[in-house]
Amino acid sequence: MATLQKTEEMTAPVKLVVIGLGWIGRKHAELIDAHSQCTLVGVGDVDAQHASFAAQINAPFYSEVEELLESEAPDGAIIATPNGCHASVAELCARQKVHVLIEKPLANTLSEARRVVDVAETSGIRVVVGHHRRHSPFIQTARSIVRDGELGSLVGASMLWALMKPMDYFELPWRRQRPGGGPTLINLIHELDSLRFICGEIRQVYAQASSASRNFEVEDSLSLSLLFENGALGSILASDTAPSPWSYEATTGENPHYFHAAENCYHFFGTRGALSLPAMEVWKYAPGVPGGWQHPLERVTRKVIPQDPLESQLKHFCQVVRNEQRSLVDAGDGMRSLAVALAVLESAESQRPVEVSH
Ligand SMILES: NC(=O)c1ccc[n+]([C@@H]2O[C@H](COP(=O)([O-])OP(=O)(O)OC[C@H]3O[C@@H](n4cnc5c(N)ncnc54)[C@H](O)[C@@H]3O)[C@@H](O)[C@H]2O)c1
């Protein structure tokens, strides 16, 4: 009987709520709704106009987060509010012992991020930070290739992220204001987190930023130079005002919301070879061929079956809630990616290289 009860408990769908029903919160709610490992027991947003969306997906709606947590007693919550209230909403969840998936960036500042790290430690709740690209088969395969030494010692990485955000994207004021708005904390943090995951910790950044195209308070374009702990170098050109086929979104095709182009957005370089992503082509000398620029390189393509990383992240969160897996991006890890992004902003402001604080 005890065994039967345990099996039923382990296989019962994880009860989840979504807090914040904007662009990404709605996507999370729809994914939960479609997934058998979890069930959406309620949704919350301070803005009552989102009640109509809740009605559409048949979920009880609450405009008070405490009431949502008390009434629905979920196992886990997805926090998809603007960055500035991630920490305070996480604290409310911790009070009710509710595990959390917190959208990236973990917070706007390191002191807010530290609050999440502390509250997770003292309450025992488990935290997954929404760096969903870590669940991408492209990113995971690149990490294995680099970390297994297939390219030799890592020399560097080069990334392009250039696309055009439509003007209506900026109707929400927080997206064009500091702190929190701008492509560094909204988008580039994905590249920075992926770089940490694939290549190792970033020690120093030097950034130049421009807002010449839109004249917003926040930057629209950046050029970055990075130094990794292992001595490798990195460079990124990022812009949300330059239409191009060279962004993670356009090239991987993981999100059907974006235009798709069969191009590469990232390149990794080692002492024995190079890798393009998402083509996943490894360029190396054939066995026995001595190194040297006069010798041809061979191209070997690594087969990667694309999967929706947001959906994989949701499955992972359910397993973390059930204590079947350790969080792939815990609060401390999310704070380190935030530290790199904040170092980028500080460097752009001061026009100096900045050491990343860990
Ligand atoms: N992982 C990704 O690829 C991805 C994509 C988009 C956004 N995000 C992140 O998700 C978060 C939300 O972004 P968005 O673009 O969906 O924002 P949004 O502004 O579209 O939506 C945020 C929602 O939160 C609600 N809200 C604000 N304060 C609240 C509170 N205290 N309690 C409950 N609800 C509250 C707002 O009313 C709004 O409906 C941000 O942290 C953003 O960086 C991540």
mmCIF file of C-alpha atoms and ligand atoms in Angstrom:
data_model
loop_
_atom_site.group_PDB
_atom_site.id
_atom_site.type_symbol
_atom_site.label_atom_id
_atom_site.label_comp_id
_atom_site.label_asym_id
_atom_site.label_seq_id
_atom_site.Cartn_x
_atom_site.Cartn_y
_atom_site.Cartn_z
ATOM 1 C CA MET A 1 0.000 0.000 0.000
ATOM 2 C CA ALA A 2 2.809 2.379 0.994
ATOM 3 C CA THR A 3 4.625 1.584 -2.277
ATOM 4 C CA LEU A 4 1.449 2.188 -4.295
ATOM 5 C CA GLN A 5 0.890 5.551 -2.597
ATOM 6 C CA LYS A 6 4.480 6.545 -3.301
ATOM 7 C CA THR A 7 4.174 5.595 -6.987
ATOM 8 C CA GLU A 8 0.972 7.604 -7.308
ATOM 9 C CA GLU A 9 2.582 10.615 -5.620
ATOM 10 C CA MET A 10 5.640 10.409 -7.879
ATOM 11 C CA THR A 11 3.625 10.180 -11.065
ATOM 12 C CA ALA A 12 0.938 12.726 -10.120
ATOM 13 C CA PRO A 13 1.249 15.817 -12.338
ATOM 14 C CA VAL A 14 3.262 18.627 -10.739
ATOM 15 C CA LYS A 15 0.922 21.472 -9.739
ATOM 16 C CA LEU A 16 2.217 24.713 -11.251
ATOM 17 C CA VAL A 17 1.175 28.362 -11.336
ATOM 18 C CA VAL A 18 2.419 31.155 -13.605
ATOM 19 C CA ILE A 19 2.974 34.614 -12.129
ATOM 20 C CA GLY A 20 3.073 37.396 -14.728
ATOM 21 C CA LEU A 21 0.999 36.882 -17.881
ATOM 22 C CA GLY A 22 2.880 39.004 -20.384
ATOM 23 C CA TRP A 23 4.672 37.771 -23.491
ATOM 24 C CA ILE A 24 6.625 34.896 -21.960
ATOM 25 C CA GLY A 25 4.237 34.107 -19.067
ATOM 26 C CA ARG A 26 1.466 33.245 -21.532
ATOM 27 C CA LYS A 27 3.849 30.985 -23.440
ATOM 28 C CA HIS A 28 4.725 29.157 -20.194
ATOM 29 C CA ALA A 29 1.034 28.806 -19.277
ATOM 30 C CA GLU A 30 0.242 27.314 -22.700
ATOM 31 C CA LEU A 31 3.176 24.890 -22.487
ATOM 32 C CA ILE A 32 2.088 23.691 -19.012
ATOM 33 C CA ASP A 33 -1.446 23.262 -20.278
ATOM 34 C CA ALA A 34 -0.209 21.042 -23.112
ATOM 35 C CA HIS A 35 2.107 18.939 -20.964
ATOM 36 C CA SER A 36 1.217 15.711 -19.167
ATOM 37 C CA GLN A 37 3.865 15.909 -16.404
ATOM 38 C CA CYS A 38 2.288 19.042 -14.923
ATOM 39 C CA THR A 39 -1.003 20.791 -14.470
ATOM 40 C CA LEU A 40 -1.752 24.520 -14.424
ATOM 41 C CA VAL A 41 -3.677 25.159 -11.194
ATOM 42 C CA GLY A 42 -3.781 28.954 -11.411
ATOM 43 C CA VAL A 43 -2.281 32.126 -12.832
ATOM 44 C CA GLY A 44 -1.598 35.563 -11.392
ATOM 45 C CA ASP A 45 -0.954 39.076 -12.636
ATOM 46 C CA VAL A 46 -1.254 42.462 -10.932
ATOM 47 C CA ASP A 47 -3.034 43.673 -14.043
ATOM 48 C CA ALA A 48 -6.631 42.360 -13.923
ATOM 49 C CA GLN A 49 -7.048 42.680 -17.686
ATOM 50 C CA HIS A 50 -5.165 39.366 -17.981
ATOM 51 C CA ALA A 51 -8.176 37.598 -16.412
ATOM 52 C CA SER A 52 -9.558 37.128 -19.930
ATOM 53 C CA PHE A 53 -6.474 35.108 -20.949
ATOM 54 C CA ALA A 54 -6.904 32.997 -17.767
ATOM 55 C CA ALA A 55 -10.516 32.327 -18.768
ATOM 56 C CA GLN A 56 -9.407 31.266 -22.269
ATOM 57 C CA ILE A 57 -7.075 28.591 -20.850
ATOM 58 C CA ASN A 58 -9.510 27.656 -18.049
ATOM 59 C CA ALA A 59 -7.188 28.619 -15.190
ATOM 60 C CA PRO A 60 -8.281 30.417 -11.996
ATOM 61 C CA PHE A 61 -7.017 34.020 -12.077
ATOM 62 C CA TYR A 62 -5.654 35.993 -9.096
ATOM 63 C CA SER A 63 -4.428 39.576 -8.970
ATOM 64 C CA GLU A 64 -2.752 38.942 -5.569
ATOM 65 C CA VAL A 65 0.228 36.582 -5.648
ATOM 66 C CA GLU A 66 -0.169 35.607 -1.942
ATOM 67 C CA GLU A 67 -3.792 34.637 -2.521
ATOM 68 C CA LEU A 68 -2.841 32.570 -5.582
ATOM 69 C CA LEU A 69 -0.199 30.675 -3.594
ATOM 70 C CA GLU A 70 -2.404 30.165 -0.520
ATOM 71 C CA SER A 71 -5.530 29.103 -2.414
ATOM 72 C CA GLU A 72 -3.957 26.820 -5.015
ATOM 73 C CA ALA A 73 -1.039 25.417 -2.928
ATOM 74 C CA PRO A 74 1.120 24.726 -6.026
ATOM 75 C CA ASP A 75 4.312 22.629 -5.990
ATOM 76 C CA GLY A 76 6.068 25.117 -8.229
ATOM 77 C CA ALA A 77 5.685 28.613 -9.687
ATOM 78 C CA ILE A 78 7.013 30.153 -12.878
ATOM 79 C CA ILE A 79 7.908 33.780 -12.216
ATOM 80 C CA ALA A 80 7.541 35.751 -15.460
ATOM 81 C CA THR A 81 7.171 39.252 -14.060
ATOM 82 C CA PRO A 82 9.517 42.111 -15.016
ATOM 83 C CA ASN A 83 13.048 41.580 -13.635
ATOM 84 C CA GLY A 84 12.683 44.188 -10.882
ATOM 85 C CA CYS A 85 10.165 42.093 -8.915
ATOM 86 C CA HIS A 86 11.658 38.591 -9.449
ATOM 87 C CA ALA A 87 13.253 38.679 -5.970
ATOM 88 C CA SER A 88 10.156 39.871 -4.067
ATOM 89 C CA VAL A 89 7.885 37.331 -5.841
ATOM 90 C CA ALA A 90 10.449 34.567 -5.151
ATOM 91 C CA GLU A 91 10.334 35.544 -1.455
ATOM 92 C CA LEU A 92 6.533 35.157 -1.426
ATOM 93 C CA CYS A 93 6.911 31.700 -3.019
ATOM 94 C CA ALA A 94 9.599 30.706 -0.504
ATOM 95 C CA ARG A 95 7.261 31.582 2.373
ATOM 96 C CA GLN A 96 4.831 28.969 1.017
ATOM 97 C CA LYS A 97 7.683 26.503 0.246
ATOM 98 C CA VAL A 98 6.925 26.701 -3.478
ATOM 99 C CA HIS A 99 9.830 25.863 -5.835
ATOM 100 C CA VAL A 100 10.430 28.437 -8.562
ATOM 101 C CA LEU A 101 11.471 28.785 -12.172
ATOM 102 C CA ILE A 102 12.507 32.442 -12.421
ATOM 103 C CA GLU A 103 12.765 34.039 -15.851
ATOM 104 C CA LYS A 104 16.114 35.485 -16.829
ATOM 105 C CA PRO A 105 17.748 37.738 -15.864
ATOM 106 C CA LEU A 106 17.526 36.562 -12.249
ATOM 107 C CA ALA A 107 17.222 40.232 -11.219
ATOM 108 C CA ASN A 108 18.260 43.714 -12.265
ATOM 109 C CA THR A 109 21.041 44.044 -9.673
ATOM 110 C CA LEU A 110 23.453 41.727 -7.883
ATOM 111 C CA SER A 111 21.985 42.673 -4.482
ATOM 112 C CA GLU A 112 18.491 41.581 -5.631
ATOM 113 C CA ALA A 113 19.988 38.396 -7.094
ATOM 114 C CA ARG A 114 21.739 37.761 -3.766
ATOM 115 C CA ARG A 115 18.306 38.000 -2.059
ATOM 116 C CA VAL A 116 17.118 35.092 -4.234
ATOM 117 C CA VAL A 117 20.253 33.053 -3.479
ATOM 118 C CA ASP A 118 19.778 33.695 0.274
ATOM 119 C CA VAL A 119 16.050 32.970 0.304
ATOM 120 C CA ALA A 120 16.633 29.676 -1.553
ATOM 121 C CA GLU A 121 19.282 28.696 0.991
ATOM 122 C CA THR A 122 17.238 29.566 4.066
ATOM 123 C CA SER A 123 13.868 28.234 2.859
ATOM 124 C CA GLY A 124 15.181 25.169 1.007
ATOM 125 C CA ILE A 125 13.146 25.923 -2.136
ATOM 126 C CA ARG A 126 14.761 24.870 -5.402
ATOM 127 C CA VAL A 127 15.398 27.504 -8.073
ATOM 128 C CA VAL A 128 15.781 27.105 -11.832
ATOM 129 C CA VAL A 129 16.733 30.310 -13.669
ATOM 130 C CA GLY A 130 15.102 30.566 -17.114
ATOM 131 C CA HIS A 131 18.255 30.359 -19.244
ATOM 132 C CA HIS A 132 16.326 27.942 -21.423
ATOM 133 C CA ARG A 133 18.960 27.777 -24.163
ATOM 134 C CA ARG A 134 20.987 25.481 -21.888
ATOM 135 C CA HIS A 135 18.345 22.900 -22.786
ATOM 136 C CA SER A 136 18.911 23.404 -26.514
ATOM 137 C CA PRO A 137 20.484 20.368 -28.254
ATOM 138 C CA PHE A 138 22.668 22.823 -30.251
ATOM 139 C CA ILE A 139 24.071 24.433 -27.098
ATOM 140 C CA GLN A 140 24.461 21.098 -25.301
ATOM 141 C CA THR A 141 26.274 19.533 -28.283
ATOM 142 C CA ALA A 142 28.572 22.570 -28.603
ATOM 143 C CA ARG A 143 29.380 22.266 -24.897
ATOM 144 C CA SER A 144 30.307 18.571 -25.289
ATOM 145 C CA ILE A 145 32.471 19.262 -28.367
ATOM 146 C CA VAL A 146 34.336 22.107 -26.646
ATOM 147 C CA ARG A 147 34.588 20.494 -23.186
ATOM 148 C CA ASP A 148 35.640 17.077 -24.568
ATOM 149 C CA GLY A 149 38.586 18.809 -26.272
ATOM 150 C CA GLU A 150 37.490 17.923 -29.836
ATOM 151 C CA LEU A 151 38.677 21.363 -30.989
ATOM 152 C CA GLY A 152 41.921 21.115 -28.943
ATOM 153 C CA SER A 153 42.476 23.905 -26.409
ATOM 154 C CA LEU A 154 39.858 26.608 -26.738
ATOM 155 C CA VAL A 155 41.205 29.743 -28.465
ATOM 156 C CA GLY A 156 38.042 31.795 -28.784
ATOM 157 C CA ALA A 157 34.409 32.219 -29.692
ATOM 158 C CA SER A 158 32.729 34.692 -32.004
ATOM 159 C CA MET A 159 29.033 35.502 -31.909
ATOM 160 C CA LEU A 160 26.631 37.547 -33.981
ATOM 161 C CA TRP A 161 23.212 38.584 -32.710
ATOM 162 C CA ALA A 162 21.649 41.104 -35.063
ATOM 163 C CA LEU A 163 17.929 41.432 -35.675
ATOM 164 C CA MET A 164 15.222 44.068 -35.837
ATOM 165 C CA LYS A 165 12.735 44.422 -32.996
ATOM 166 C CA PRO A 166 9.472 45.954 -34.190
ATOM 167 C CA MET A 167 8.503 49.355 -32.740
ATOM 168 C CA ASP A 168 5.423 47.974 -30.943
ATOM 169 C CA TYR A 169 7.819 45.859 -28.837
ATOM 170 C CA PHE A 170 8.856 49.107 -27.149
ATOM 171 C CA GLU A 171 5.328 50.154 -26.179
ATOM 172 C CA LEU A 172 6.020 48.613 -22.748
ATOM 173 C CA PRO A 173 8.074 51.376 -21.077
ATOM 174 C CA TRP A 174 10.359 49.008 -19.045
ATOM 175 C CA ARG A 175 11.818 47.629 -22.302
ATOM 176 C CA ARG A 176 13.369 51.016 -23.183
ATOM 177 C CA GLN A 177 14.368 52.178 -19.689
ATOM 178 C CA ARG A 178 17.065 51.410 -17.147
ATOM 179 C CA PRO A 179 17.294 49.341 -15.085
ATOM 180 C CA GLY A 180 16.062 46.216 -16.827
ATOM 181 C CA GLY A 181 15.447 47.331 -20.417
ATOM 182 C CA GLY A 182 17.830 47.146 -23.377
ATOM 183 C CA PRO A 183 19.266 44.157 -25.236
ATOM 184 C CA THR A 184 22.043 43.475 -22.694
ATOM 185 C CA LEU A 185 19.744 42.290 -19.901
ATOM 186 C CA ILE A 186 16.900 41.126 -22.159
ATOM 187 C CA ASN A 187 18.791 39.282 -24.921
ATOM 188 C CA LEU A 188 22.578 39.347 -24.716
ATOM 189 C CA ILE A 189 22.437 37.639 -21.317
ATOM 190 C CA HIS A 190 21.393 34.507 -23.262
ATOM 191 C CA GLU A 191 24.629 34.674 -25.303
ATOM 192 C CA LEU A 192 26.680 35.355 -22.165
ATOM 193 C CA ASP A 193 25.080 32.485 -20.271
ATOM 194 C CA SER A 194 25.584 30.114 -23.232
ATOM 195 C CA LEU A 195 29.236 31.180 -23.457
ATOM 196 C CA ARG A 196 29.739 30.433 -19.745
ATOM 197 C CA PHE A 197 28.029 27.068 -20.190
ATOM 198 C CA ILE A 198 30.054 26.082 -23.275
ATOM 199 C CA CYS A 199 33.437 27.756 -22.764
ATOM 200 C CA GLY A 200 33.800 28.401 -19.010
ATOM 201 C CA GLU A 201 33.764 31.426 -16.718
ATOM 202 C CA ILE A 202 34.287 34.917 -18.136
ATOM 203 C CA ARG A 203 36.897 36.935 -16.260
ATOM 204 C CA GLN A 204 36.853 40.324 -17.991
ATOM 205 C CA VAL A 205 34.688 42.253 -20.440
ATOM 206 C CA TYR A 206 35.224 45.356 -22.511
ATOM 207 C CA ALA A 207 32.123 46.773 -24.165
ATOM 208 C CA GLN A 208 31.162 49.662 -26.366
ATOM 209 C CA ALA A 209 27.477 50.500 -26.698
ATOM 210 C CA SER A 210 25.464 52.763 -28.956
ATOM 211 C CA SER A 211 21.903 54.060 -28.887
ATOM 212 C CA ALA A 212 22.390 56.081 -32.079
ATOM 213 C CA SER A 213 19.669 54.276 -33.990
ATOM 214 C CA ARG A 214 16.688 54.645 -31.634
ATOM 215 C CA ASN A 215 17.944 57.279 -29.187
ATOM 216 C CA PHE A 216 16.384 55.451 -26.249
ATOM 217 C CA GLU A 217 17.810 55.635 -22.745
ATOM 218 C CA VAL A 218 18.965 52.019 -23.287
ATOM 219 C CA GLU A 219 21.498 50.817 -25.858
ATOM 220 C CA ASP A 220 20.399 49.328 -29.184
ATOM 221 C CA SER A 221 23.780 47.953 -30.278
ATOM 222 C CA LEU A 222 26.927 46.648 -28.600
ATOM 223 C CA SER A 223 30.384 45.444 -29.466
ATOM 224 C CA LEU A 224 32.032 43.210 -26.876
ATOM 225 C CA SER A 225 35.435 41.759 -26.162
ATOM 226 C CA LEU A 226 35.657 38.979 -23.557
ATOM 227 C CA LEU A 227 38.466 37.203 -21.708
ATOM 228 C CA PHE A 228 37.729 33.759 -20.223
ATOM 229 C CA GLU A 229 39.341 32.318 -17.088
ATOM 230 C CA ASN A 230 41.002 29.680 -19.311
ATOM 231 C CA GLY A 231 42.705 32.351 -21.433
ATOM 232 C CA ALA A 232 40.358 32.047 -24.441
ATOM 233 C CA LEU A 233 38.944 35.213 -26.034
ATOM 234 C CA GLY A 234 35.451 36.059 -27.211
ATOM 235 C CA SER A 235 33.769 38.688 -29.324
ATOM 236 C CA ILE A 236 30.113 39.568 -29.829
ATOM 237 C CA LEU A 237 28.383 42.069 -32.078
ATOM 238 C CA ALA A 238 24.809 42.545 -30.880
ATOM 239 C CA SER A 239 22.062 44.796 -32.169
ATOM 240 C CA ASP A 240 18.272 44.863 -31.962
ATOM 241 C CA THR A 241 17.975 47.505 -34.677
ATOM 242 C CA ALA A 242 19.753 45.716 -37.555
ATOM 243 C CA PRO A 243 17.693 43.271 -39.638
ATOM 244 C CA SER A 244 19.876 40.275 -40.477
ATOM 245 C CA PRO A 245 19.715 36.464 -40.744
ATOM 246 C CA TRP A 246 22.509 36.117 -38.130
ATOM 247 C CA SER A 247 20.964 35.713 -34.705
ATOM 248 C CA TYR A 248 20.364 32.651 -32.526
ATOM 249 C CA GLU A 249 16.637 33.114 -33.021
ATOM 250 C CA ALA A 250 16.803 33.268 -36.845
ATOM 251 C CA THR A 251 19.393 30.545 -37.365
ATOM 252 C CA THR A 252 18.296 27.782 -34.984
ATOM 253 C CA GLY A 253 14.603 28.004 -35.843
ATOM 254 C CA GLU A 254 13.827 26.805 -32.305
ATOM 255 C CA ASN A 255 11.089 29.397 -31.905
ATOM 256 C CA PRO A 256 8.557 29.469 -34.758
ATOM 257 C CA HIS A 257 7.714 33.090 -33.802
ATOM 258 C CA TYR A 258 10.913 34.232 -35.583
ATOM 259 C CA PHE A 259 11.978 34.340 -39.226
ATOM 260 C CA HIS A 260 14.243 31.360 -40.020
ATOM 261 C CA ALA A 261 17.450 31.421 -42.089
ATOM 262 C CA ALA A 262 19.876 28.536 -42.693
ATOM 263 C CA GLU A 263 22.916 30.498 -41.506
ATOM 264 C CA ASN A 264 25.318 30.328 -38.559
ATOM 265 C CA CYS A 265 25.341 32.698 -35.595
ATOM 266 C CA TYR A 266 28.205 31.365 -33.438
ATOM 267 C CA HIS A 267 31.713 30.062 -34.188
ATOM 268 C CA PHE A 268 34.099 28.358 -31.759
ATOM 269 C CA PHE A 269 37.842 28.037 -32.358
ATOM 270 C CA GLY A 270 40.400 25.669 -30.844
ATOM 271 C CA THR A 271 44.033 24.705 -31.467
ATOM 272 C CA ARG A 272 42.902 21.674 -33.507
ATOM 273 C CA GLY A 273 39.689 22.773 -35.187
ATOM 274 C CA ALA A 274 36.610 24.957 -35.341
ATOM 275 C CA LEU A 275 32.850 24.596 -34.925
ATOM 276 C CA SER A 276 29.912 26.491 -36.409
ATOM 277 C CA LEU A 277 26.486 26.673 -34.734
ATOM 278 C CA PRO A 278 23.763 25.747 -35.580
ATOM 279 C CA ALA A 279 25.161 23.965 -38.684
ATOM 280 C CA MET A 280 27.221 21.973 -36.134
ATOM 281 C CA GLU A 281 30.064 21.578 -38.621
ATOM 282 C CA VAL A 282 33.411 20.632 -37.088
ATOM 283 C CA TRP A 283 36.356 21.654 -39.301
ATOM 284 C CA LYS A 284 39.572 19.678 -38.664
ATOM 285 C CA TYR A 285 42.610 18.237 -40.418
ATOM 286 C CA ALA A 286 42.187 14.627 -41.526
ATOM 287 C CA PRO A 287 44.118 12.128 -39.365
ATOM 288 C CA GLY A 288 47.809 12.205 -40.265
ATOM 289 C CA VAL A 289 47.644 15.582 -42.014
ATOM 290 C CA PRO A 290 50.148 17.976 -40.421
ATOM 291 C CA GLY A 291 48.805 21.313 -39.227
ATOM 292 C CA GLY A 292 49.396 24.378 -41.369
ATOM 293 C CA TRP A 293 47.461 26.921 -43.401
ATOM 294 C CA GLN A 294 48.325 25.255 -46.709
ATOM 295 C CA HIS A 295 46.544 22.015 -45.727
ATOM 296 C CA PRO A 296 42.826 21.538 -46.299
ATOM 297 C CA LEU A 297 40.430 21.120 -43.411
ATOM 298 C CA GLU A 298 37.750 18.459 -43.458
ATOM 299 C CA ARG A 299 34.180 19.182 -42.481
ATOM 300 C CA VAL A 300 32.244 16.723 -40.324
ATOM 301 C CA THR A 301 28.638 17.551 -39.471
ATOM 302 C CA ARG A 302 27.304 16.536 -36.058
ATOM 303 C CA LYS A 303 23.682 15.450 -36.223
ATOM 304 C CA VAL A 304 21.475 17.432 -33.863
ATOM 305 C CA ILE A 305 17.747 16.896 -33.596
ATOM 306 C CA PRO A 306 16.151 20.242 -32.729
ATOM 307 C CA GLN A 307 13.810 20.388 -29.721
ATOM 308 C CA ASP A 308 11.944 23.276 -28.153
ATOM 309 C CA PRO A 309 14.251 24.273 -25.259
ATOM 310 C CA LEU A 310 11.391 26.028 -23.390
ATOM 311 C CA GLU A 311 9.502 22.738 -23.331
ATOM 312 C CA SER A 312 12.633 20.832 -22.245
ATOM 313 C CA GLN A 313 13.149 23.429 -19.517
ATOM 314 C CA LEU A 314 9.587 22.853 -18.287
ATOM 315 C CA LYS A 315 10.179 19.071 -18.099
ATOM 316 C CA HIS A 316 13.412 19.773 -16.230
ATOM 317 C CA PHE A 317 11.630 22.099 -13.780
ATOM 318 C CA CYS A 318 9.056 19.358 -13.050
ATOM 319 C CA GLN A 319 11.918 16.957 -12.319
ATOM 320 C CA VAL A 320 13.627 19.520 -10.093
ATOM 321 C CA VAL A 321 10.355 20.088 -8.194
ATOM 322 C CA ARG A 322 10.071 16.319 -7.721
ATOM 323 C CA ASN A 323 13.709 16.283 -6.579
ATOM 324 C CA GLU A 324 14.636 13.887 -9.384
ATOM 325 C CA GLN A 325 17.230 16.235 -10.921
ATOM 326 C CA ARG A 326 19.492 19.036 -9.715
ATOM 327 C CA SER A 327 18.747 22.455 -11.166
ATOM 328 C CA LEU A 328 20.760 23.033 -14.349
ATOM 329 C CA VAL A 329 20.870 26.777 -13.550
ATOM 330 C CA ASP A 330 20.463 27.439 -9.827
ATOM 331 C CA ALA A 331 20.226 30.906 -8.297
ATOM 332 C CA GLY A 332 23.998 31.230 -7.799
ATOM 333 C CA ASP A 333 24.612 30.268 -11.441
ATOM 334 C CA GLY A 334 21.941 32.718 -12.661
ATOM 335 C CA MET A 335 23.595 35.411 -10.521
ATOM 336 C CA ARG A 336 26.962 34.752 -12.237
ATOM 337 C CA SER A 337 25.433 35.275 -15.705
ATOM 338 C CA LEU A 338 23.809 38.466 -14.407
ATOM 339 C CA ALA A 339 27.223 39.591 -13.080
ATOM 340 C CA VAL A 340 28.693 39.279 -16.595
ATOM 341 C CA ALA A 341 25.802 41.243 -18.134
ATOM 342 C CA LEU A 342 26.141 43.982 -15.508
ATOM 343 C CA ALA A 343 29.901 44.113 -16.147
ATOM 344 C CA VAL A 344 29.081 44.703 -19.836
ATOM 345 C CA LEU A 345 26.867 47.676 -18.931
ATOM 346 C CA GLU A 346 29.479 49.050 -16.512
ATOM 347 C CA SER A 347 32.229 48.736 -19.120
ATOM 348 C CA ALA A 348 30.114 50.457 -21.783
ATOM 349 C CA GLU A 349 29.432 53.281 -19.311
ATOM 350 C CA SER A 350 33.001 53.687 -18.043
ATOM 351 C CA GLN A 351 34.715 52.906 -21.378
ATOM 352 C CA ARG A 352 37.074 50.620 -19.463
ATOM 353 C CA PRO A 353 37.586 46.837 -19.221
ATOM 354 C CA VAL A 354 35.714 45.496 -16.190
ATOM 355 C CA GLU A 355 36.554 42.415 -14.105
ATOM 356 C CA VAL A 356 33.464 40.258 -13.551
ATOM 357 C CA SER A 357 32.577 40.050 -9.863
ATOM 358 C CA HIS A 358 31.662 36.538 -8.691
HETATM 359 N N1 LIG B 1 13.449 33.267 -21.643
HETATM 360 C C1 LIG B 1 13.151 34.124 -22.603
HETATM 361 O O1 LIG B 1 13.497 33.936 -23.766
HETATM 362 C C2 LIG B 1 12.372 35.360 -22.264
HETATM 363 C C3 LIG B 1 11.630 36.006 -23.267
HETATM 364 C C4 LIG B 1 10.897 37.142 -22.908
HETATM 365 C C5 LIG B 1 10.946 37.619 -21.607
HETATM 366 N N2 LIG B 1 11.716 36.981 -20.673
HETATM 367 C C6 LIG B 1 11.769 37.480 -19.282
HETATM 368 O O2 LIG B 1 10.483 37.254 -18.704
HETATM 369 C C7 LIG B 1 10.132 38.341 -17.856
HETATM 370 C C8 LIG B 1 8.839 38.972 -18.364
HETATM 371 O O3 LIG B 1 9.053 39.474 -19.653
HETATM 372 P P1 LIG B 1 7.817 39.831 -20.626
HETATM 373 O O4 LIG B 1 8.419 40.326 -21.879
HETATM 374 O O5 LIG B 1 6.873 38.684 -20.653
HETATM 375 O O6 LIG B 1 7.198 41.043 -19.804
HETATM 376 P P2 LIG B 1 5.746 41.702 -19.910
HETATM 377 O O7 LIG B 1 5.911 43.088 -19.459
HETATM 378 O O8 LIG B 1 5.167 41.385 -21.246
HETATM 379 O O9 LIG B 1 4.906 40.872 -18.809
HETATM 380 C C9 LIG B 1 5.124 40.961 -17.429
HETATM 381 C C10 LIG B 1 3.795 40.750 -16.723
HETATM 382 O O10 LIG B 1 4.042 40.725 -15.298
HETATM 383 C C11 LIG B 1 2.977 41.447 -14.656
HETATM 384 N N3 LIG B 1 3.466 41.872 -13.338
HETATM 385 C C12 LIG B 1 4.249 42.934 -13.040
HETATM 386 N N4 LIG B 1 4.535 42.935 -11.714
HETATM 387 C C13 LIG B 1 3.909 41.869 -11.172
HETATM 388 C C14 LIG B 1 3.826 41.342 -9.843
HETATM 389 N N5 LIG B 1 4.467 41.903 -8.825
HETATM 390 N N6 LIG B 1 3.077 40.234 -9.650
HETATM 391 C C15 LIG B 1 2.411 39.640 -10.673
HETATM 392 N N7 LIG B 1 2.463 40.104 -11.947
HETATM 393 C C16 LIG B 1 3.217 41.186 -12.200
HETATM 394 C C17 LIG B 1 2.657 42.592 -15.610
HETATM 395 O O11 LIG B 1 1.367 43.120 -15.400
HETATM 396 C C18 LIG B 1 2.795 41.892 -16.972
HETATM 397 O O12 LIG B 1 1.570 41.352 -17.408
HETATM 398 C C19 LIG B 1 11.333 39.278 -17.855
HETATM 399 O O13 LIG B 1 12.167 38.926 -16.783
HETATM 400 C C20 LIG B 1 12.010 38.972 -19.177
HETATM 401 O O14 LIG B 1 13.377 39.268 -19.182
HETATM 402 C C21 LIG B 1 12.388 35.856 -20.975
#
